[in-house]
């Protein structure tokens, strides 16, 4: 097996393990940490199904962000929506036969790639031109945008500038999944693209990308405003019950 | 008047240019050892304060999911940067919610995250230095915990939670804030923030009864410690003496009287305010709330009603049950707790009150949504009830009402600038500047719609506005209690007001209803 293939194969396993274990650890930590008090923020729904709807709106259309800043919203939403489409489109490298709906979104994939770059570029520009945002930006915030831009750029260039050996890539990916390694096409563009994706996977659980699981655990968003209808016992419940009649 | 410039009000609210360090000097007085120790905190800065602070931070992270999630999740998108009234009023970048959080987050990252331990420069992680502690004391006392930022953050990150945690940590290493801690101590000792003992309270209430009798000709009671009363009224102690708060208290008394309710105030728990929320201490908050639970049970009341107080309503509505519940001795037929506005609104809807709107005709009203009511509670058991019910009451007792701009009311409301334990004279500059966004919105309706008065349902808002309005060229009595308006309009049976209305024949009544119709059109249009 070529050395490059061995290195990338091992890196993919390590990165996947870090991503899953790291995220699993954080999610478990959020899950286990008690939320002492009821602190939903207005406009809070009064019951659980209302919370599901609120959460869906936050995830799908970034509702709160829409209320607060249209520029960040448009760039941010376009970037995420496009990234979601691009990610789903990548499923074709991991499935054989390719699922029907993945085939259906293929034509949109290319537009999504460009849209994602556009959104990211907008967010990056904001970090330099809006004084308030510049003030709160640390190097890692810029690096994230550059990393994602680079992933997008190398990905698109494989489509438009120097097409890579897709068949070989797919064989490599499926090989990884079924522990039956196949050689990875040694194309510089592809190697950079995959290298960057691997770094993103490794960084994910240690970074602000925790906003993705974080949103679902945010008490101001996931609590219903049902305090007068339901009890919400906390750390003092045992003591309170023992106060005697 | 002071050694700072009052912000100028323009036609619209501008986002200020950044003025780094412009509010660095703003710091409230530090609590004296006796005030610290009364609450079980160290009297002064402990020797190994860094270590102690990090230990305490670790404890909070393990017991408070919100804190942990908020610290991890911020992506520095910047959506909150122009949402805080203190930033809008001062331009100090550390008053941008995310920058305020970052003062805490950088220490969290350095001590509790992998990235912060190994590559601190990359992720803005820093140790807790003396300089940072200084910033903490300054800027975590420039947050009124109003939660406006939380509404606009894509993840609901609530800077109030982080300010509370920071203040709690500072208390634990010996540098508390004098204003809040001294007051909490007084409450533990005497039962209210003012340190007003039972005889003085009884005296005050008697005085008010005389005032009402003089005004109306009938004996409206303000009962104290009545065993077996049905309703316990818990109201902020400012209602007993401050202007315009006391006019609100008179309003509640008249409403209870008109409804024929059996009610009482408790001298043991004569305070609705719970300043322990401001310092982020659940233990202290519980101790304060426990007095009310105890008083309610000892007096044998069936229900508890809260007077006009913003953060008190939040603590009562959202936290009481968790901290000191269950309140299983109360009558489950009523919501626990109930807001005085809900009570009055219900009576109005059932046509139990006779109201003469014309009594408020000299005023054109607007309504200030208090932050804690608006963003941390509800009323009437429906979303948005906290906005509709107070307005419904105002419109039932006043002919002239005009809301301020949409982006300054309801969930988007601006804090008065004095909440969260900042209502103290050592923070006057901050209070005046922080009031700017609200003053701007008020000024606009004053100029465009002839608004003369602003009603509020929060003791802190009322005190804050009477203090800062003169800086902006507004009269200090332009702020009124909501129940003051009810008090003006309510026509009690057998009162002088009833006689005046009914004694003057039919002409007047016809005139009055015509007027009322005109005004409905004005409000709708
Ligand atoms: C549940 C899934 C997710 C939700 C709801 C979500 C939501 C958001 C929102 C609302 C923002 C702020 C607006 C903006 O700057 O774009 C944001 C920022 C960001 N998100 Fe996500 N996101 C999710 C998943 C992800 C994933 C999987 C990634 C990683 C590859 C990611 C990468 C980023 C980055 C890098 C930023 C910062 C952009 C900047 O620097 O301005 N997000 N996200
Ligand atoms: S809670 Fe209010 S005062 Fe504090 S940072 Fe947020 S907007 Fe500003
Ligand atoms: S809006 Fe929320 S995520 Fe964005 S910078 Fe502010 S606190 Fe961070």
Tab-separated table of N, CA and C and ligand atoms in Angstrom, chain A residues 58-59 62 65 72 76 79-80 83 123 127 141 144-145 148 200 204 208-209 211-212 215-216, chain B residues 75 77 154-155, ligand 1:
chain	number	residue	atom	x	y	z
A	58	UNK	N	-34.962	27.933	14.965
A	58	UNK	CA	-33.604	28.418	15.201
A	58	UNK	C	-32.603	27.691	14.309
A	59	UNK	N	-32.797	26.370	14.162
A	59	UNK	CA	-31.827	25.573	13.406
A	59	UNK	C	-31.996	25.800	11.895
A	62	UNK	N	-32.448	30.214	11.525
A	62	UNK	CA	-31.691	31.123	12.396
A	62	UNK	C	-32.561	32.314	12.799
A	65	UNK	N	-31.172	35.211	14.995
A	65	UNK	CA	-30.168	35.979	14.256
A	65	UNK	C	-30.844	36.874	13.230
A	72	UNK	N	-25.376	39.617	9.026
A	72	UNK	CA	-24.815	38.370	9.551
A	72	UNK	C	-25.739	37.229	9.162
A	76	UNK	N	-24.404	34.218	7.109
A	76	UNK	CA	-24.327	33.033	7.954
A	76	UNK	C	-25.277	31.949	7.475
A	79	UNK	N	-24.125	30.449	4.134
A	79	UNK	CA	-22.981	29.568	4.373
A	79	UNK	C	-23.437	28.218	4.935
A	80	UNK	N	-24.263	28.244	5.994
A	80	UNK	CA	-24.655	26.979	6.622
A	80	UNK	C	-25.541	26.131	5.717
A	83	UNK	N	-23.446	24.724	3.066
A	83	UNK	CA	-22.567	23.681	3.598
A	83	UNK	C	-23.358	22.396	3.820
A	123	UNK	N	-18.690	36.814	5.766
A	123	UNK	CA	-18.411	36.773	7.205
A	123	UNK	C	-16.974	37.229	7.481
A	127	UNK	N	-15.435	40.655	9.621
A	127	UNK	CA	-14.459	40.597	10.719
A	127	UNK	C	-13.405	41.683	10.605
A	141	UNK	N	-10.878	32.767	15.189
A	141	UNK	CA	-12.111	33.053	14.438
A	141	UNK	C	-11.807	33.235	12.955
A	144	UNK	N	-10.732	29.830	11.309
A	144	UNK	CA	-11.857	28.957	10.971
A	144	UNK	C	-12.425	29.302	9.609
A	145	UNK	N	-12.620	30.586	9.390
A	145	UNK	CA	-13.196	31.006	8.115
A	145	UNK	C	-12.240	30.661	6.979
A	148	UNK	N	-12.377	26.898	6.308
A	148	UNK	CA	-13.560	26.493	5.545
A	148	UNK	C	-13.491	26.992	4.101
A	200	UNK	N	-10.324	19.863	10.437
A	200	UNK	CA	-11.598	20.382	10.935
A	200	UNK	C	-12.260	19.389	11.885
A	204	UNK	N	-12.964	20.253	15.850
A	204	UNK	CA	-14.383	20.455	16.160
A	204	UNK	C	-14.721	20.410	17.658
A	208	UNK	N	-15.184	26.542	19.101
A	208	UNK	CA	-16.496	27.185	19.102
A	208	UNK	C	-17.494	26.465	18.203
A	209	UNK	N	-17.016	25.471	17.445
A	209	UNK	CA	-17.976	24.710	16.639
A	209	UNK	C	-18.946	23.942	17.541
A	211	UNK	N	-20.985	25.211	19.060
A	211	UNK	CA	-22.285	25.901	19.009
A	211	UNK	C	-23.358	24.990	18.422
A	212	UNK	N	-22.930	24.025	17.609
A	212	UNK	CA	-23.947	23.156	16.993
A	212	UNK	C	-24.665	22.302	18.044
A	215	UNK	N	-26.505	24.751	20.967
A	215	UNK	CA	-27.838	25.331	20.779
A	215	UNK	C	-28.927	24.461	21.413
A	216	UNK	N	-28.796	23.145	21.235
A	216	UNK	CA	-29.851	22.264	21.735
A	216	UNK	C	-29.875	22.181	23.257
B	75	UNK	N	-19.891	31.998	18.951
B	75	UNK	CA	-19.069	31.946	17.733
B	75	UNK	C	-18.510	33.317	17.374
B	77	UNK	N	-20.138	35.949	16.526
B	77	UNK	CA	-20.770	36.402	15.292
B	77	UNK	C	-20.997	37.910	15.326
B	154	UNK	N	-28.069	34.014	18.483
B	154	UNK	CA	-28.614	32.819	17.833
B	154	UNK	C	-28.698	31.598	18.756
B	155	UNK	N	-27.960	31.591	19.844
B	155	UNK	CA	-28.049	30.460	20.783
B	155	UNK	C	-28.672	30.864	22.111
C	1	LIG	C1	-27.116	22.545	14.242
C	1	LIG	C2	-26.252	22.969	13.397
C	1	LIG	C3	-25.748	24.401	13.302
C	1	LIG	C4	-26.405	25.564	13.588
C	1	LIG	C5	-27.842	25.773	14.029
C	1	LIG	C6	-25.452	26.638	13.364
C	1	LIG	C7	-25.741	27.991	13.541
C	1	LIG	C8	-24.812	28.998	13.418
C	1	LIG	C9	-25.105	30.384	13.582
C	1	LIG	C10	-26.489	30.946	13.857
C	1	LIG	C11	-23.960	31.074	13.425
C	1	LIG	C12	-23.789	32.569	13.565
C	1	LIG	C13	-23.921	33.247	12.271
C	1	LIG	C14	-22.728	33.089	11.405
C	1	LIG	O1	-21.689	33.684	11.692
C	1	LIG	O2	-22.846	32.316	10.451
C	1	LIG	C15	-22.917	30.126	13.168
C	1	LIG	C16	-21.602	30.448	12.951
C	1	LIG	C17	-20.645	29.536	12.538
C	1	LIG	N1	-20.857	28.219	12.257
C	1	LIG	FE1	-22.543	27.176	12.587
C	1	LIG	N2	-24.268	26.120	12.962
C	1	LIG	C18	-24.398	24.741	12.902
C	1	LIG	C19	-23.433	23.840	12.515
C	1	LIG	C20	-22.149	24.167	12.093
C	1	LIG	C21	-21.155	23.222	11.651
C	1	LIG	C22	-21.356	21.727	11.557
C	1	LIG	C23	-20.045	23.960	11.361
C	1	LIG	C24	-18.732	23.460	10.860
C	1	LIG	C25	-18.215	23.065	9.994
C	1	LIG	C26	-20.336	25.353	11.609
C	1	LIG	C27	-19.434	26.385	11.431
C	1	LIG	C28	-19.665	27.684	11.815
C	1	LIG	C29	-18.648	28.711	11.811
C	1	LIG	C30	-17.199	28.560	11.424
C	1	LIG	C31	-19.268	29.872	12.279
C	1	LIG	C32	-18.622	31.243	12.491
C	1	LIG	C33	-18.762	32.111	11.332
C	1	LIG	C34	-18.034	33.418	11.589
C	1	LIG	O3	-16.867	33.380	11.913
C	1	LIG	O4	-18.652	34.465	11.428
C	1	LIG	N3	-21.634	25.453	12.050
C	1	LIG	N4	-23.469	28.872	13.175
